[in-house]
Tab-separated table of C-alpha atoms and ligand atoms in Angstrom:
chain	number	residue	atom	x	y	z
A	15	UNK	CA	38.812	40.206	86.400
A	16	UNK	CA	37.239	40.862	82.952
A	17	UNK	CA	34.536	42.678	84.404
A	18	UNK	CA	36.219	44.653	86.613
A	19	UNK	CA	38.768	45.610	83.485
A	20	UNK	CA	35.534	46.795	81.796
A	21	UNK	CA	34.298	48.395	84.359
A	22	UNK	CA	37.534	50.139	84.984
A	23	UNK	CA	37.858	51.447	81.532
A	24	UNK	CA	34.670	52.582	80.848
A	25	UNK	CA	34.789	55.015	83.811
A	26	UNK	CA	38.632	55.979	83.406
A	27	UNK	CA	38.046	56.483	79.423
A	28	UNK	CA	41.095	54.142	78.520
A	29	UNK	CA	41.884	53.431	75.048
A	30	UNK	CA	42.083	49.509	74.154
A	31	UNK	CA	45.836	49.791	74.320
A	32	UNK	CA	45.836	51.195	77.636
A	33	UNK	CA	43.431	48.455	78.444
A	34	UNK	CA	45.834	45.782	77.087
A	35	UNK	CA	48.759	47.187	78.519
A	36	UNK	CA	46.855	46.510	82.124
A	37	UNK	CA	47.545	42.828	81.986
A	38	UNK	CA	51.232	43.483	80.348
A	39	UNK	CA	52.398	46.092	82.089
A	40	UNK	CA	56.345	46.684	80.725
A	41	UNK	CA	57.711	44.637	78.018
A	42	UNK	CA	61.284	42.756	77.978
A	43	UNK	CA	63.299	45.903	75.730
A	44	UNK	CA	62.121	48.406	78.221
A	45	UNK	CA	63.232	46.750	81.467
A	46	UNK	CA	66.465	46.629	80.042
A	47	UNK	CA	66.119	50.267	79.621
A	48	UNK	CA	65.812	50.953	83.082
A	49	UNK	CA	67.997	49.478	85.088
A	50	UNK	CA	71.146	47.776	84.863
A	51	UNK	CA	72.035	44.061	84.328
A	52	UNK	CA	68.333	43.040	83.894
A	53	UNK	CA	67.584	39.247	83.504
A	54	UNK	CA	63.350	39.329	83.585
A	55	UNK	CA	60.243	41.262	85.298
A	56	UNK	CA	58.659	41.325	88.347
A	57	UNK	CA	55.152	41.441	88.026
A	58	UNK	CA	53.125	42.549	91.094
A	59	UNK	CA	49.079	42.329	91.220
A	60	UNK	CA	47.426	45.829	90.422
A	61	UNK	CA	44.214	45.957	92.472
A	62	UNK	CA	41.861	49.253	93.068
A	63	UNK	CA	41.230	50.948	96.286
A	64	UNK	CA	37.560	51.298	95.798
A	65	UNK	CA	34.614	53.430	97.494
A	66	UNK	CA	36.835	56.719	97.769
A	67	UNK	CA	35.598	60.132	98.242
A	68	UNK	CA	37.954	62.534	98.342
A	69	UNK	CA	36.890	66.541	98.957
A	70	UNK	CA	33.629	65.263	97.453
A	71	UNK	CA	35.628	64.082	94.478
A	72	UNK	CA	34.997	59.812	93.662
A	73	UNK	CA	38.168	58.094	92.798
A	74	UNK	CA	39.270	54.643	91.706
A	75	UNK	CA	42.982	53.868	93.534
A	76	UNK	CA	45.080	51.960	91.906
A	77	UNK	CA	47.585	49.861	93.928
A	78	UNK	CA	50.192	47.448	93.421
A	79	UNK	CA	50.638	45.223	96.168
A	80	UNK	CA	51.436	41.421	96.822
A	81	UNK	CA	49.748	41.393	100.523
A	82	UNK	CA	46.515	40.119	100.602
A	83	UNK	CA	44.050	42.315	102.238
A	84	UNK	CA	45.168	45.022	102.038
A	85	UNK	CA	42.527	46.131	99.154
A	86	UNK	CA	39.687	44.540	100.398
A	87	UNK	CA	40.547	46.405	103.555
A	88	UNK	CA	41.304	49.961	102.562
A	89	UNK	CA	37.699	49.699	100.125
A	90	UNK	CA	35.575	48.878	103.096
A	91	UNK	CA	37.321	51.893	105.292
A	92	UNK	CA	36.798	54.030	102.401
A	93	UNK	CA	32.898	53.111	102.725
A	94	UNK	CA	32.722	54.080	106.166
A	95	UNK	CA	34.332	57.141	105.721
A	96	UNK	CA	31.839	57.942	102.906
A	97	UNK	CA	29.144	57.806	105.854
A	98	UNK	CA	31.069	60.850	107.160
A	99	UNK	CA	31.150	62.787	104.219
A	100	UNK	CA	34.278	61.289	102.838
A	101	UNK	CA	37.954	62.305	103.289
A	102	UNK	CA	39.077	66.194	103.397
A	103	UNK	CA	42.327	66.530	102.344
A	104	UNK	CA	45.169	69.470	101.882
A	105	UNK	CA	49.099	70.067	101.190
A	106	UNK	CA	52.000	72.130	100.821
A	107	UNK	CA	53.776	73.976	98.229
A	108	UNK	CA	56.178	71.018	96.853
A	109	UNK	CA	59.185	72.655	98.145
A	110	UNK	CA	61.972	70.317	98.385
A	111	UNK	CA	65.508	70.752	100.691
A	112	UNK	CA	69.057	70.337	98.764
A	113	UNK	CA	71.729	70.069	100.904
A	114	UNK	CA	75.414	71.327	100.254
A	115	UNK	CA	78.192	70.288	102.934
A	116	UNK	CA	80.916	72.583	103.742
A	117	UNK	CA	84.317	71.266	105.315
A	118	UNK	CA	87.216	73.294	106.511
A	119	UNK	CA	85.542	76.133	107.783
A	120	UNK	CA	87.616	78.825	109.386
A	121	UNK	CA	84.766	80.982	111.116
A	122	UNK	CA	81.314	79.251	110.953
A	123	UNK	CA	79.724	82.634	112.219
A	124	UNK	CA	80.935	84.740	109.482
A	125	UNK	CA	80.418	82.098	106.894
A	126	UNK	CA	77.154	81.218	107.513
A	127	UNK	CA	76.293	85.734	107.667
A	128	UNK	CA	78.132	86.012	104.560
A	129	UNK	CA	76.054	83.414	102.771
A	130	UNK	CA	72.621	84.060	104.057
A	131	UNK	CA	73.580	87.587	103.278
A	132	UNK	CA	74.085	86.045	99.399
A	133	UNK	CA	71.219	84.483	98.768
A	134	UNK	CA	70.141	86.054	95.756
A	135	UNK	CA	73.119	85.361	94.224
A	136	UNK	CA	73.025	81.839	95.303
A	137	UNK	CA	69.354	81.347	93.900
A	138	UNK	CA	69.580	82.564	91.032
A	139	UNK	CA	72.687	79.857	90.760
A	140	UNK	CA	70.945	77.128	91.916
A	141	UNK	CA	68.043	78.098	89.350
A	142	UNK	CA	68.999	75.721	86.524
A	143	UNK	CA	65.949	74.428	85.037
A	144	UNK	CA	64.356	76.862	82.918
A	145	UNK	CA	60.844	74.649	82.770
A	146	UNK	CA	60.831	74.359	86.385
A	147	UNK	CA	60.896	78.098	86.525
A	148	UNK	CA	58.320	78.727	83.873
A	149	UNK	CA	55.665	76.445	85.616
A	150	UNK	CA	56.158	78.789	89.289
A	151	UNK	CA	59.147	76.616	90.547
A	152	UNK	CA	63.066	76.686	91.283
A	153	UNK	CA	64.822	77.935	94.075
A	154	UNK	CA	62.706	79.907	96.836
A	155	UNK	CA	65.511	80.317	99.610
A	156	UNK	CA	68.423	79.470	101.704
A	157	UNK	CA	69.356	78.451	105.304
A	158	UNK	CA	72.360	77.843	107.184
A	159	UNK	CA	72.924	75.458	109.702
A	160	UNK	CA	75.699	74.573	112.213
A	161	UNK	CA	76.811	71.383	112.781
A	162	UNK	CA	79.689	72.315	115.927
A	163	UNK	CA	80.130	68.392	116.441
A	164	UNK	CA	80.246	65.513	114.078
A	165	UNK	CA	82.740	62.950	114.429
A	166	UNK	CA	84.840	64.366	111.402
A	167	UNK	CA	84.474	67.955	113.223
A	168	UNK	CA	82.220	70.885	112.780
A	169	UNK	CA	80.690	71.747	109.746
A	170	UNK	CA	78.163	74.325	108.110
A	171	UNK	CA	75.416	72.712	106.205
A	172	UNK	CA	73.621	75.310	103.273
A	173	UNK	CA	69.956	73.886	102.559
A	174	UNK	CA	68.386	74.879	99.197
A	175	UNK	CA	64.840	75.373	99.310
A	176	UNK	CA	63.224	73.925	96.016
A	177	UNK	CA	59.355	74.149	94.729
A	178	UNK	CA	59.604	70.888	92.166
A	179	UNK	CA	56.448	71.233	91.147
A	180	UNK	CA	54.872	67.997	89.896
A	181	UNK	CA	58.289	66.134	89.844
A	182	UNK	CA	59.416	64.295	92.376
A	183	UNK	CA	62.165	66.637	92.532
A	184	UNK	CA	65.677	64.621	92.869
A	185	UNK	CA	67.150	65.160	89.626
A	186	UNK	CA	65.985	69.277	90.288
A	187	UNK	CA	67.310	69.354	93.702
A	188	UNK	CA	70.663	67.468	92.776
A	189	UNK	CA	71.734	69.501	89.751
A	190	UNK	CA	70.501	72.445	91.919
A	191	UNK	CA	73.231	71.773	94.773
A	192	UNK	CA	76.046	70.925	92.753
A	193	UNK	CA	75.295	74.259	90.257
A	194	UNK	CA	75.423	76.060	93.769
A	195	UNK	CA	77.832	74.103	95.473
A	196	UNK	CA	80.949	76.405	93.783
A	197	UNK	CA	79.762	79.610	94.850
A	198	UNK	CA	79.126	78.463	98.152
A	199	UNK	CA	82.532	77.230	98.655
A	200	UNK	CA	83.865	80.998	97.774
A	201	UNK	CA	81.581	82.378	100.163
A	202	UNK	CA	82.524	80.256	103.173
A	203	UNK	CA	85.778	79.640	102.383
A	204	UNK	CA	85.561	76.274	103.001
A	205	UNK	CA	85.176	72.656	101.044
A	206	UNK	CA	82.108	71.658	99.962
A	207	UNK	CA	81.616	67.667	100.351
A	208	UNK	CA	77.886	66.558	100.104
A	209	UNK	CA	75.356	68.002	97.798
A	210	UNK	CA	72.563	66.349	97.389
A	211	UNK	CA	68.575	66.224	98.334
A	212	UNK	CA	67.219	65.691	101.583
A	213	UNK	CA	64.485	62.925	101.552
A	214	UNK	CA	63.411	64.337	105.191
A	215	UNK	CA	60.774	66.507	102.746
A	216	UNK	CA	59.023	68.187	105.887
A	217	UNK	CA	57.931	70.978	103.794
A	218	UNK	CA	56.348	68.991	101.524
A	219	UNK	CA	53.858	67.622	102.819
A	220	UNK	CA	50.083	66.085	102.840
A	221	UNK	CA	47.427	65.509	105.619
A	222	UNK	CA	43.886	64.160	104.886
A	223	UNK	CA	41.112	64.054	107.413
A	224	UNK	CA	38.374	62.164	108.301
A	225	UNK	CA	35.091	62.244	110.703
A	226	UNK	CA	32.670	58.807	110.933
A	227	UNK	CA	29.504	58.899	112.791
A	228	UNK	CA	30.155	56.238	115.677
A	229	UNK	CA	26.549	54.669	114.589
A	230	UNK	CA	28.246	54.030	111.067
A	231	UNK	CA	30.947	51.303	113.058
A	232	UNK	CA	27.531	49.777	114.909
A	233	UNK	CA	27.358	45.580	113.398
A	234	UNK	CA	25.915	42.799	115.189
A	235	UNK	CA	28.671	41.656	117.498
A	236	UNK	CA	30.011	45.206	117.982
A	237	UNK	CA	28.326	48.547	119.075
A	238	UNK	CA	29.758	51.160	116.947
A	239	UNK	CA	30.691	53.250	120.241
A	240	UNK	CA	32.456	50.765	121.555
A	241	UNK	CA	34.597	50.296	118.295
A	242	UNK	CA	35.304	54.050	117.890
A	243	UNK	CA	36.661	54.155	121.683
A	244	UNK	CA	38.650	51.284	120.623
A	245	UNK	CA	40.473	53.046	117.386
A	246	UNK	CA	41.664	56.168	119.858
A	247	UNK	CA	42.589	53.693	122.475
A	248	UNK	CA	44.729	51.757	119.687
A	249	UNK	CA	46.016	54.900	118.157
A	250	UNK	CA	47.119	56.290	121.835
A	251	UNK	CA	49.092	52.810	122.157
A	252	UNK	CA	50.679	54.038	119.455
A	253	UNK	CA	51.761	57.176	120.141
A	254	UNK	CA	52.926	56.036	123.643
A	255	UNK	CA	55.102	53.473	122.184
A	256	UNK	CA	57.970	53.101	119.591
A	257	UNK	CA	57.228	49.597	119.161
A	258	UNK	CA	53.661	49.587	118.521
A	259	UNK	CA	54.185	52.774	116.438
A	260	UNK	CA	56.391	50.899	113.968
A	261	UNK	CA	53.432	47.782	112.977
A	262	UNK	CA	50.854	50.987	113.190
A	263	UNK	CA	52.879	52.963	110.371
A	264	UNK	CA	53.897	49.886	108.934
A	265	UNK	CA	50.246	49.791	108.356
A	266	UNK	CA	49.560	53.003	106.927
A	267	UNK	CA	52.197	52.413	104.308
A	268	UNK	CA	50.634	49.086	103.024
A	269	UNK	CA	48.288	52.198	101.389
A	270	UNK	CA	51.097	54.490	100.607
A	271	UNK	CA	53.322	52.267	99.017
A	272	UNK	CA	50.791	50.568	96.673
A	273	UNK	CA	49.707	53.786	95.520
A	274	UNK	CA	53.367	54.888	94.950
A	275	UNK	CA	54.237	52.045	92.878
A	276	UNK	CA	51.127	51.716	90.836
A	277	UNK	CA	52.009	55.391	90.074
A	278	UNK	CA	55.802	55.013	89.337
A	279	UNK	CA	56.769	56.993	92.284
A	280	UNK	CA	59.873	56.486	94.804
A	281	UNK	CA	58.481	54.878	97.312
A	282	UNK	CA	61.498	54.889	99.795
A	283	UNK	CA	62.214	58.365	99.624
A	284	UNK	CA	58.915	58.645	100.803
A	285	UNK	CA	58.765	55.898	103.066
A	286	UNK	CA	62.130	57.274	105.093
A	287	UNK	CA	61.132	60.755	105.132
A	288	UNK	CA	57.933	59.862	106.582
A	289	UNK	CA	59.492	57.417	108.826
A	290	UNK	CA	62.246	60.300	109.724
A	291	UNK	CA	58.937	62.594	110.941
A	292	UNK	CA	57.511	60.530	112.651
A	293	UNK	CA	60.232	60.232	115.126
A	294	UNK	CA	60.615	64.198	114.612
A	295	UNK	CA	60.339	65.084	118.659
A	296	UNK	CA	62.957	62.292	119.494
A	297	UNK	CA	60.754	59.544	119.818
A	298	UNK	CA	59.131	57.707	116.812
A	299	UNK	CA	55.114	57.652	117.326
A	300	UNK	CA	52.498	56.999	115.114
A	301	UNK	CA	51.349	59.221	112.099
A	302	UNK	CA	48.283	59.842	112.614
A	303	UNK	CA	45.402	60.975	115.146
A	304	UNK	CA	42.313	59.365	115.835
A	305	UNK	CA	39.969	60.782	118.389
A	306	UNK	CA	36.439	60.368	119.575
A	307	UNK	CA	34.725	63.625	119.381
A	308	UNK	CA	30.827	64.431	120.623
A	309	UNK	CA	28.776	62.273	122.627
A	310	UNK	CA	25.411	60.495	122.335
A	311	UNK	CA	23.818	60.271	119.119
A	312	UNK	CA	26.462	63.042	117.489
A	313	UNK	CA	29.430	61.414	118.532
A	314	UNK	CA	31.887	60.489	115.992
A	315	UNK	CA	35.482	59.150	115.450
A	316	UNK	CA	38.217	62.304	114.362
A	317	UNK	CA	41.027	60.918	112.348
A	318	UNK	CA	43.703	62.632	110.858
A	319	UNK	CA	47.358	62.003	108.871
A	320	UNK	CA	49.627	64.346	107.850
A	321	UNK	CA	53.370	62.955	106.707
A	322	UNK	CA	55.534	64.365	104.453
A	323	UNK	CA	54.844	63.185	100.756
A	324	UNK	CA	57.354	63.737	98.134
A	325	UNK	CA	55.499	62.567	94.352
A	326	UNK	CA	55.849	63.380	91.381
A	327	UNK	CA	53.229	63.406	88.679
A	328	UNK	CA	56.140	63.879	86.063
A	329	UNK	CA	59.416	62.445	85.146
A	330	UNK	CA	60.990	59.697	86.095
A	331	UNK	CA	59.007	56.187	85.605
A	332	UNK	CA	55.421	58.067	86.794
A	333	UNK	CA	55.240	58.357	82.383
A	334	UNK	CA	57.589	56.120	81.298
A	335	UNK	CA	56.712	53.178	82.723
A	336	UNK	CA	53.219	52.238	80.816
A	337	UNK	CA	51.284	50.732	83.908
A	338	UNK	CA	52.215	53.998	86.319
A	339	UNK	CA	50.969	56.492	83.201
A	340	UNK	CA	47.667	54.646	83.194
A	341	UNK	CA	47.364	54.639	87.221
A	342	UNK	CA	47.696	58.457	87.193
A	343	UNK	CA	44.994	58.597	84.014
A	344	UNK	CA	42.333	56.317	86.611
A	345	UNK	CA	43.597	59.104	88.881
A	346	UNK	CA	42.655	61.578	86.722
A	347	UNK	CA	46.205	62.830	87.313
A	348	UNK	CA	47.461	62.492	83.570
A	349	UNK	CA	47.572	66.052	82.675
A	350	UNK	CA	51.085	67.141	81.048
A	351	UNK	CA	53.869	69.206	81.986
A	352	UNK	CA	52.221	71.942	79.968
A	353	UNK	CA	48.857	72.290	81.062
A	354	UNK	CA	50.965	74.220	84.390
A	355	UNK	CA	50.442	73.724	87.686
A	356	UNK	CA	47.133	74.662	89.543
A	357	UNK	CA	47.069	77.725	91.659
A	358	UNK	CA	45.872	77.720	94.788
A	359	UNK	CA	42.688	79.678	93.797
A	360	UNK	CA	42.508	76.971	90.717
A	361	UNK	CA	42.498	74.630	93.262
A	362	UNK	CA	39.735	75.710	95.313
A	363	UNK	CA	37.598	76.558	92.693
A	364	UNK	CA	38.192	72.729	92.321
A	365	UNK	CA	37.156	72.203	95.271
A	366	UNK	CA	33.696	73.713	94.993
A	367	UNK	CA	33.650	71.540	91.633
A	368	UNK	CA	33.662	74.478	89.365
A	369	UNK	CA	36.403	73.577	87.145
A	370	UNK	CA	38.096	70.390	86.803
A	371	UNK	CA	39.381	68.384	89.805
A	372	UNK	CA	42.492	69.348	91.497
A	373	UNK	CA	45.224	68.394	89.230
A	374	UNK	CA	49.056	67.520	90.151
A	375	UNK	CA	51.648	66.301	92.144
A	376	UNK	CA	49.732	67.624	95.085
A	377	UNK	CA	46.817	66.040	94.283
A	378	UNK	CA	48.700	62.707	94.393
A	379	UNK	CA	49.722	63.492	97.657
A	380	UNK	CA	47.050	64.157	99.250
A	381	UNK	CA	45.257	60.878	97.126
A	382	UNK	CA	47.817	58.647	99.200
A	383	UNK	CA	47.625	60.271	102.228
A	384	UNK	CA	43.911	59.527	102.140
A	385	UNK	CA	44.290	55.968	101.456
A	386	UNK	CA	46.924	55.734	104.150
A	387	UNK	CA	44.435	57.516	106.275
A	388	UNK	CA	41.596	54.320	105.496
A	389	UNK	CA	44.419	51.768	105.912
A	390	UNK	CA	45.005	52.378	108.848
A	391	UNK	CA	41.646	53.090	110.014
A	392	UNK	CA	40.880	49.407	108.710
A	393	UNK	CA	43.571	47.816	110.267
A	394	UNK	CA	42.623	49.671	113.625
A	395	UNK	CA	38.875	48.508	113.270
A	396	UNK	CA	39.799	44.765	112.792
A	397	UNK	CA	42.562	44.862	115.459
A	398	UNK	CA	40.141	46.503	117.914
A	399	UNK	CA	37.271	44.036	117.311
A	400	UNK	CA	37.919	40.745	116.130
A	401	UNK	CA	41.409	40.499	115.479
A	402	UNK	CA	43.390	40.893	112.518
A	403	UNK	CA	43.233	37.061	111.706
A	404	UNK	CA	39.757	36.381	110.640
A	405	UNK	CA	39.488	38.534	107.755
A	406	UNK	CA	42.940	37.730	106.824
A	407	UNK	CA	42.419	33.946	106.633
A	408	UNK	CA	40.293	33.102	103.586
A	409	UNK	CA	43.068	35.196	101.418
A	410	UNK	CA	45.813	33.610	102.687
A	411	UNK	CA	44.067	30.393	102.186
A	412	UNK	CA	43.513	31.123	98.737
A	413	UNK	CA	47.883	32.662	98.447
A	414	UNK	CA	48.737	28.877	100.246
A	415	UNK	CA	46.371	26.999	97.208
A	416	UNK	CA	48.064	28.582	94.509
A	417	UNK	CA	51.470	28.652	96.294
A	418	UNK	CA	50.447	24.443	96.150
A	419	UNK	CA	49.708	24.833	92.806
A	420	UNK	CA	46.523	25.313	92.412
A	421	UNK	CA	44.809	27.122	89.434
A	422	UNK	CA	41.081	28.364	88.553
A	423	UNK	CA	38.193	27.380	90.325
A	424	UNK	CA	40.196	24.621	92.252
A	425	UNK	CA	41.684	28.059	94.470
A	426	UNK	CA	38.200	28.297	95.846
A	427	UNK	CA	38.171	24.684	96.708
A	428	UNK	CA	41.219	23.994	98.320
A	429	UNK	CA	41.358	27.803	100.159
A	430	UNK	CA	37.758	26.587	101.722
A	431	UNK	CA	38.668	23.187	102.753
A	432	UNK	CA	42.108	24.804	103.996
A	433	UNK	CA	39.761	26.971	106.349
A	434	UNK	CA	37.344	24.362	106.972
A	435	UNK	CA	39.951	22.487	108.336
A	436	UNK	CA	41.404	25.172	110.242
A	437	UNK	CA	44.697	24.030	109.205
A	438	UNK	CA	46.395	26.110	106.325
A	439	UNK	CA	49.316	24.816	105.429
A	440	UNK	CA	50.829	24.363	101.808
A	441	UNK	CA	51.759	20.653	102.071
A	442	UNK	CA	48.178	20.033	103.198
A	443	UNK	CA	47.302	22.129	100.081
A	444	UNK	CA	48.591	20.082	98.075
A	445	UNK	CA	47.685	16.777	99.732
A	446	UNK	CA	44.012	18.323	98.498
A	447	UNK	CA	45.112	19.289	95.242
A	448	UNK	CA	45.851	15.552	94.536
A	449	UNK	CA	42.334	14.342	95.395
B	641	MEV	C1	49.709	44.227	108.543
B	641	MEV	O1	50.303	44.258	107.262
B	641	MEV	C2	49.489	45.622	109.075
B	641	MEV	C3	48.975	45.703	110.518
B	641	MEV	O2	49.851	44.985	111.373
B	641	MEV	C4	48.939	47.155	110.885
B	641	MEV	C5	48.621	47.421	112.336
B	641	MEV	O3	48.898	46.586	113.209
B	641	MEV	O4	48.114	48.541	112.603
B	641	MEV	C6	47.626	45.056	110.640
């Protein structure tokens, strides 16, 4: 671990502090400041998602996660990708919906022309954060929808249209609803009831991309062809079917999430709005697409994700919490409020590696939705060769020895006589331990 923490700092630039603060993460004072009723930490291993090369960018990935392979897993996809070029990724404006309910409506058709026919007015309500504004952000627009049927009756539902920026956006799309929610109410004539954010962020989102020579999957036990057919054949399964969708996805976000809470980010907004589009035609399917393309010596596995990926780069516990500020610094992410956001021809001058590499929430995004991209390429790889087992066996030997008890090299020991034995089970752990 020393080595790697060397390693790590030298080639993120951090400062000894930020090195230190690695292994400590938040101390006792500030837990209390963030939640309520607090009686300890949690502390969750921070590992990095190596090998990744993103629109001919390198980056180090931090992740916080308890699973075991999960790492391991996502580094060695990110290798294979690299034999392809690397990951291509892209995004969306960060526009954000706010929702305002409206009860009691007399005439939903008038209403809803009368409001649509405000929208200026209602904008420049909803605009009430001045920085937001300043960096390109705020309110963009309006739109009306009609709910005729709900079990409490009809009602009209006003969406806010938001560009956060590089927040995650709650706190902007909130306050933005309920500043609106008044005017809205005198428009319609009706009672507003709801106003809040929609975590179904559908505008916001991020897809990254991927193309692997077949020949780059080729190992001794497994011609590379046959492994690529494999991957599409596992991916169709999971398109077909809700059930299989649900473990595929579940996969994906074992990347997502790890990258989300190394980097302070709300990991269940994103984790239900993505969950939310993937069932967007009226059946819940898999995120992604993975496709053999070419044949013969140019054939090659396609892969692509897109989900909706509301992050924030700013605000909330992304710079308060000490661990998530130095994540988005190994990111390269830890540019401030200040600095503005990128536009688009910023970005692609990024791109082309003129200037400095894309910067942002966005970037974030479209970070994750690369490593979700490898996770689940991984997990696809293993579960159409050998089976997800093998790999996963020496590290849950090694999670069974120290759940036993066991500490420094005697891990090692007891994980490879666990295997050896084929049986790995904590009691006979600790039976080991003993001798
Ligand atoms: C395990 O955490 C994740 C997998 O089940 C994902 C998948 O089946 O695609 C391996």
């Amino acid at each position: 671990m020393e080595d790697r923490v060397a390693l790590l700092s030298e080639w993120a630039a951090l400062t000894c502090e930020e090195t230190a603060l690695l292994a400590e993460s938040i101390g006792p004072a500030q837990a209390d400041s963030m939640i309520e009723n607090v009686v300890g930490r949690f502390a969750m291993p921070l590992g990095i998602g190596a090998n990744f090369l993103i629109d001919g960018q390198e980056y180090l990935v931090p992740m916080a996660v308890e699973e075991p392979s999960v790492v391991a897993a996502v580094s060695s996809a990110a290798l294979l990708a690299r034999s392809g070029g690397g990951f291509s990724t892209g995004s969306t404006d960060p526009v954000m919906v706010a929702q305002i309910q409206v009860l009691d409506v007399a005439d939903a058709c008038k209403a809803k022309s009368t409001i649509l026919a405000s929208e200026a007015e209602i904008l420049a309500r909803a605009d009430t954060s001045p920085s937001l504004s300043r960096l390109g952000g705020g309110p963009q627009g309006i739109e009306v929808r009609h709910l005729p049927e709900t079990p409490e009756g009809p009602m009209l539902i006003v969406h806010l249209l938001i560009d956060c920026r590089d927040a995650m956006g709650a706190n902007a799309a909130n306050t933005a609803a309920e500043a609106a929610a008044p005017l809205i109410e005198k428009l319609s004539g009706g009672r507003a009831g709801l106003r809040i954010l929609s975590n179904l962020s559908d505008r916001r989102r991020a897809w990254a991309e991927v193309e692997i020579p077949s020949k780059a999957f080729d190992s001794d036990d497994f011609s590379g062809r046959d492994v690529v057919q494999g991957v599409a054949e596992a991916n169709a399964f999971a398109i077909a079917d809700p059930y299989r969708a649900t473990t595929h996805n579940k996969g994906i976000f074992n990347g997502v999430d790890a990258v989300l809470l190394a980097t302070g980010n709300d990991w269940r907004a994103v984790e239900s709005g993505a969950h939310a589009w993937a069932a967007r035609d009226g059946q819940y399917r898999a995120l992604t697409d993975w496709h053999v393309r070419g044949c013969g010596d140019s054939e090659s596995l396609y892969g692509r994700l897109e989900m909706p990926l509301a992050v924030g780069t700013v605000g909330g516990a992304t710079r308060s919490h000490p661990s998530a500020r130095i994540a988005l610094k190994i990111l390269g992410l830890d540019v401030t409020e200040e600095e503005g956001p990128q536009s688009d021809g910023e970005r692609a001058a990024g791109d082309a590696g003129k200037v400095s590499r894309r910067r942002g929430a966005r970037r974030l995004s479209e970070i994750v939705a690369a490593v979700g991209l490898a996770q689940n390429l991984a997990a696809l790889r293993a579960l159409a060769t050998t089976g997800i087992q093998k790999g996963h066996m020496r590290l849950h030997a090694r999670q069974v020895a120290v759940a036993a008890g066991a500490e420094g090299e005697a891990v090692e020991h007891v994980a490879g006589q666990l295997i050896a034995e084929g049986k790995i089970r904590v009691e006979r752990a600790r039976e080991l331990l003993g001798q």
